[in-house]
Coordinates of C-alpha atoms in Angstrom, one line a residue:
X1 CA 80.8 56.9 85.9
X2 CA 79.4 56.3 89.4
X3 CA 80.8 55.8 92.5
X4 CA 84.1 57.1 92.5
X5 CA 85.9 56.4 95.7
X6 CA 86.1 59.3 98.2
X7 CA 90.0 61.2 98.0
X8 CA 91.9 62.2 101.4
X9 CA 91.6 65.7 100.8
X10 CA 91.3 65.9 97.2
X11 CA 88.8 68.1 95.3
X12 CA 88.4 68.4 91.5
X13 CA 87.8 72.0 90.3
X14 CA 85.8 73.1 87.0
X15 CA 85.2 76.4 85.4
X16 CA 83.3 76.5 82.5
X17 CA 83.6 79.1 80.6
X18 CA 82.4 80.3 77.0
X19 CA 85.2 79.1 74.8
X20 CA 87.1 77.1 76.6
X21 CA 86.2 74.9 80.1
X22 CA 88.8 75.2 83.0
X23 CA 89.4 72.5 84.8
X24 CA 92.4 70.6 88.5
X25 CA 92.7 69.4 91.1
X26 CA 92.7 71.1 94.5
X27 CA 95.0 70.2 97.5
X28 CA 94.7 72.5 100.5
X29 CA 95.1 75.6 98.8
X30 CA 97.5 74.8 96.1
X31 CA 95.9 73.8 92.8
X32 CA 98.3 70.9 91.6
X33 CA 97.1 69.9 87.9
X34 CA 95.4 71.9 86.0
X35 CA 94.2 71.6 82.4
X36 CA 91.6 73.1 79.4
X37 CA 89.7 71.7 76.5
X38 CA 86.9 73.9 74.3
X39 CA 83.7 74.0 75.1
X40 CA 80.7 72.8 73.4
X41 CA 80.3 75.1 70.8
X42 CA 76.3 76.7 71.3
X43 CA 73.2 75.2 69.1
X44 CA 70.6 72.6 70.4
X45 CA 71.3 70.5 73.7
X46 CA 74.1 72.8 74.8
X47 CA 73.1 71.7 78.9
X48 CA 73.8 67.9 78.2
X49 CA 76.6 68.6 76.0
X50 CA 78.0 71.1 78.4
X51 CA 76.9 67.8 81.4
X52 CA 78.8 65.8 79.3
X53 CA 82.2 68.3 78.3
X54 CA 82.6 68.4 82.6
X55 CA 81.8 64.6 83.3
X56 CA 84.5 64.1 80.5
X57 CA 87.1 66.1 82.2
X58 CA 86.2 65.3 85.9
X59 CA 87.4 61.2 84.4
X60 CA 90.8 62.7 83.0
X61 CA 91.5 64.6 86.3
X62 CA 90.8 61.1 88.9
X63 CA 93.1 59.4 86.3
X64 CA 95.8 61.4 85.9
X65 CA 95.6 62.3 90.0
X66 CA 93.5 59.6 91.8
X67 CA 90.6 59.7 93.1
X68 CA 88.3 63.4 94.1
X69 CA 86.2 63.8 97.4
X70 CA 84.2 66.1 95.8
X71 CA 84.0 68.3 92.4
X72 CA 83.1 71.9 92.4
X73 CA 81.5 73.3 89.3
X74 CA 80.7 76.8 88.0
X75 CA 79.4 78.5 85.3
X76 CA 78.7 81.2 83.5
X77 CA 75.2 83.6 83.3
X78 CA 72.4 84.3 85.5
X79 CA 73.1 80.8 88.4
X80 CA 71.0 80.0 90.6
X81 CA 73.2 78.1 93.5
X82 CA 70.5 77.1 95.7
X83 CA 69.0 75.3 92.9
X84 CA 71.9 74.0 91.1
X85 CA 70.7 75.1 88.1
X86 CA 72.1 77.2 85.3
X87 CA 69.1 79.7 84.8
X88 CA 70.0 81.4 81.6
X89 CA 74.0 82.3 79.5
X90 CA 73.2 84.8 76.9
X91 CA 77.1 83.4 75.5
X92 CA 76.2 79.9 75.3
X93 CA 72.3 79.8 74.9
X94 CA 71.1 77.6 77.4
X95 CA 68.1 78.1 79.9
X96 CA 67.2 76.6 83.5
X97 CA 69.6 73.3 83.2
X98 CA 69.7 71.7 86.6
X99 CA 73.8 71.3 86.2
X100 CA 74.6 69.8 90.6
X101 CA 71.5 67.2 90.1
X102 CA 72.4 65.9 87.0
X103 CA 76.4 65.5 87.5
X104 CA 76.2 63.8 91.4
X105 CA 73.7 61.6 89.6
X106 CA 76.6 61.1 86.4
X107 CA 79.2 61.6 88.7
X108 CA 78.4 59.6 92.0
X109 CA 80.2 61.9 94.6
X110 CA 79.4 65.5 95.9
X111 CA 78.6 67.8 93.6
X112 CA 79.6 72.6 94.6
X113 CA 78.3 74.6 92.1
X114 CA 78.1 78.2 91.9
X115 CA 79.1 81.4 89.5
X116 CA 81.9 81.4 87.8
X117 CA 83.5 85.3 88.7
X118 CA 81.6 85.0 92.4
X119 CA 83.4 82.3 92.9
X120 CA 86.3 84.1 91.3
X121 CA 86.4 86.8 94.2
X122 CA 86.1 84.1 96.7
X123 CA 89.8 82.5 95.8
X124 CA 90.9 86.1 95.8
X125 CA 89.9 87.3 99.2
X126 CA 91.4 83.7 100.7
X127 CA 94.2 82.8 98.4
X128 CA 94.7 85.6 96.0
X129 CA 94.9 89.4 96.1
X130 CA 92.3 90.0 99.6
X131 CA 93.6 86.7 100.9
X132 CA 92.9 87.8 104.8
X133 CA 90.4 90.8 104.2
X134 CA 87.2 89.8 105.4
X135 CA 84.9 92.9 103.3
X136 CA 86.2 92.0 99.2
X137 CA 85.0 93.6 96.2
X138 CA 85.9 91.9 92.5
X139 CA 85.3 93.2 89.4
X140 CA 85.9 91.0 86.6
X141 CA 87.1 93.2 83.2
X142 CA 86.8 91.2 80.2
X143 CA 84.2 90.0 77.4
X144 CA 81.6 91.6 80.3
X145 CA 81.8 93.4 83.9
X146 CA 80.5 91.8 86.5
X147 CA 81.2 91.8 90.3
X148 CA 81.4 89.6 93.4
X149 CA 80.9 90.6 97.3
X150 CA 82.4 89.7 99.5
X151 CA 80.5 90.3 102.8
X152 CA 82.6 89.1 105.7
X153 CA 84.4 86.7 104.3
X154 CA 80.5 85.2 102.7
X155 CA 80.1 85.8 98.8
X156 CA 76.9 87.4 98.3
X157 CA 74.3 84.3 96.5
X158 CA 70.5 86.3 95.4
X159 CA 68.2 82.9 93.6
X160 CA 67.6 86.0 90.7
X161 CA 70.5 87.9 89.0
X162 CA 72.3 90.7 90.7
X163 CA 76.0 92.2 90.9
X164 CA 75.9 92.7 86.9
X165 CA 78.1 96.3 87.7
X166 CA 78.6 96.6 84.2
X167 CA 74.8 97.7 83.6
X168 CA 75.0 100.7 85.8
X169 CA 75.0 104.4 84.2
X170 CA 78.2 105.5 84.6
X171 CA 77.2 108.8 82.4
X172 CA 78.1 107.9 78.9
X173 CA 76.1 107.9 75.7
X174 CA 77.4 104.6 74.0
X175 CA 74.8 101.8 73.7
X176 CA 75.4 98.8 75.4
X177 CA 74.0 95.1 74.4
X178 CA 71.7 95.4 76.8
X179 CA 70.0 97.4 75.2
X180 CA 70.6 100.7 77.7
X181 CA 73.4 104.1 76.9
X182 CA 75.6 104.6 79.7
X183 CA 76.5 101.3 81.2
X184 CA 80.0 100.7 82.2
X185 CA 80.3 97.4 80.2
X186 CA 79.7 99.9 76.7
X187 CA 82.8 101.8 77.9
X188 CA 85.4 99.3 80.2
X189 CA 85.7 96.2 79.4
X190 CA 88.6 94.8 77.5
X191 CA 86.2 94.4 74.6
X192 CA 84.3 98.1 74.5
X193 CA 87.9 99.5 74.7
X194 CA 89.4 97.3 71.7
X195 CA 86.0 98.4 69.3
X196 CA 85.8 101.9 70.8
X197 CA 89.2 102.7 69.4
X198 CA 89.1 100.5 66.1
X199 CA 85.5 102.6 65.6
X200 CA 87.5 105.9 66.0
X201 CA 90.9 105.3 64.4
X202 CA 90.1 102.4 61.9
X203 CA 92.5 100.2 63.1
X204 CA 90.9 97.2 64.8
X205 CA 92.8 96.3 67.9
X206 CA 93.0 94.5 71.4
X207 CA 92.4 96.3 75.0
X208 CA 96.1 95.0 75.2
X209 CA 97.3 96.4 72.6
X210 CA 95.1 100.1 73.6
X211 CA 97.0 100.1 76.8
X212 CA 100.2 99.6 74.8
X213 CA 99.1 102.4 72.3
X214 CA 98.2 104.5 75.5
X215 CA 102.0 104.2 77.4
X216 CA 103.4 105.5 73.5
X217 CA 101.0 108.8 73.5
X218 CA 98.6 107.6 71.1
X219 CA 96.0 110.5 71.4
X220 CA 93.0 108.5 70.4
X221 CA 93.8 105.6 72.8
X222 CA 94.3 107.4 75.3
X223 CA 91.2 109.3 75.1
X224 CA 89.3 105.6 75.3
X225 CA 91.5 104.5 78.2
X226 CA 90.9 107.7 80.1
X227 CA 86.7 106.8 79.2
X228 CA 87.1 103.4 80.8
X229 CA 89.1 104.5 84.1
X230 CA 87.2 107.3 84.4
X231 CA 83.4 105.0 84.2
X232 CA 85.7 102.3 86.7
X233 CA 86.3 105.3 89.1
X234 CA 82.7 106.2 89.0
X235 CA 81.3 102.1 89.5
X236 CA 84.2 101.8 93.0
X237 CA 83.1 105.1 94.4
X238 CA 79.8 103.8 94.1
X239 CA 80.7 100.4 95.7
X240 CA 83.1 102.5 98.5
X241 CA 79.8 104.4 99.0
X242 CA 77.6 101.8 99.9
X243 CA 79.5 99.0 101.3
X244 CA 82.7 100.0 101.8
X245 CA 85.1 97.0 101.2
X246 CA 88.4 97.0 102.5
X247 CA 89.9 95.8 99.4
X248 CA 88.7 96.0 95.3
X249 CA 90.0 93.7 93.5
X250 CA 90.5 93.6 89.4
X251 CA 90.5 91.3 87.6
X252 CA 90.3 90.2 83.5
X253 CA 91.8 91.3 80.6
X254 CA 92.3 94.5 80.8
X255 CA 93.7 94.4 84.7
X256 CA 97.1 92.7 82.6
X257 CA 97.3 96.3 81.7
X258 CA 99.7 97.3 85.4
X259 CA 100.5 100.3 86.3
X260 CA 98.6 101.9 83.6
X261 CA 95.5 101.1 84.4
X262 CA 96.0 101.0 88.2
X263 CA 97.8 104.3 88.3
X264 CA 95.2 106.4 87.2
X265 CA 92.7 104.7 88.2
X266 CA 93.5 104.4 92.0
X267 CA 93.7 108.8 91.9
X268 CA 90.4 108.9 90.1
X269 CA 88.4 106.4 92.9
X270 CA 90.3 109.4 95.5
X271 CA 89.0 112.4 93.7
X272 CA 85.5 110.8 93.6
X273 CA 84.8 110.2 97.1
X274 CA 85.4 112.5 100.3
X275 CA 85.0 111.1 103.7
X276 CA 84.1 107.3 102.6
X277 CA 86.4 104.3 103.2
X278 CA 89.0 105.1 100.8
X279 CA 89.8 101.0 99.5
X280 CA 92.6 99.3 98.1
X281 CA 92.7 99.5 94.5
X282 CA 94.9 95.9 93.3
X283 CA 95.0 93.9 90.4
X284 CA 93.8 90.0 91.3
X285 CA 97.3 87.4 91.2
X286 CA 95.1 84.1 90.3
X287 CA 94.4 85.1 86.5
X288 CA 92.3 83.4 84.8
X289 CA 92.4 80.2 87.0
X290 CA 90.4 82.4 90.0
X291 CA 87.2 80.6 88.7
X292 CA 89.0 77.3 89.3
X293 CA 90.2 77.5 91.9
X294 CA 87.1 79.1 93.7
X295 CA 85.1 75.9 92.2
X296 CA 87.5 74.2 94.4
X297 CA 87.0 76.1 97.6
X298 CA 83.2 75.6 96.8
X299 CA 84.1 71.2 96.8
X300 CA 86.1 72.0 100.4
X301 CA 83.4 73.7 102.0
X302 CA 80.7 71.5 101.6
X303 CA 83.2 69.0 102.6
X304 CA 83.4 71.0 105.4
X305 CA 79.9 72.1 106.1
X306 CA 79.3 67.5 105.8
X307 CA 81.4 66.7 108.5

């Protein structure tokens, strides 16, 4: 698929996840079309198969919505945005895949490339829970925990791993998948909450189910939840002391617990700060489409910079 005609203010957005590829068309600030398709499973030539899948997804967008002026594509793992490379993905298994170059060659239109969580933070800072704020931290609580730092309206990017707040020590003894003990991710990710409840109770539960058990007063659930809140409060307090963000936006599966998470979390953060600036701690509003919307914003920024 080459040489697509330029659209007018219309960009494609593609968010490659571990299990599904979310896609859509962004017009201005509105996601006017969205869809999902399975991500190719890990295995040989996974980078090439993901490129093929993204090209097919963009083709479907064009067939449905018409020509696109550019496409934004975001991926998980370690990303070198400047080089346009997916350096490494633990879940999908690629290494050093030049996604931007490969996709531009195939699509024939400009391709903006980024990291899924960081572009989710960009979307929440411009169009979501922190719209209008200049300094924002976005925490995504899913299978793991990652952060996006928006400073003076710009997402912080580095060619090396950064914003891996899930792997800072928050003072417990749990072993993390990274090999260290004490990591935030080992107690406060959605996966960890479900796993720790199952280990202690003998009954498998999702994080959403554990949240329901907390509201019902289940002692094991309350203990697991308290550990998660404490770990998150420690991490947010460090961020407040170091960066003084206006807002901390919390997204991902665990954030769907609503007041069950945010009420005790706000109290715990406040207790860990004295003279520091106290950020607002709020739930994300764009849900699981934040990365997709952020990909579209990257594409819009790319076009704006070229004009």
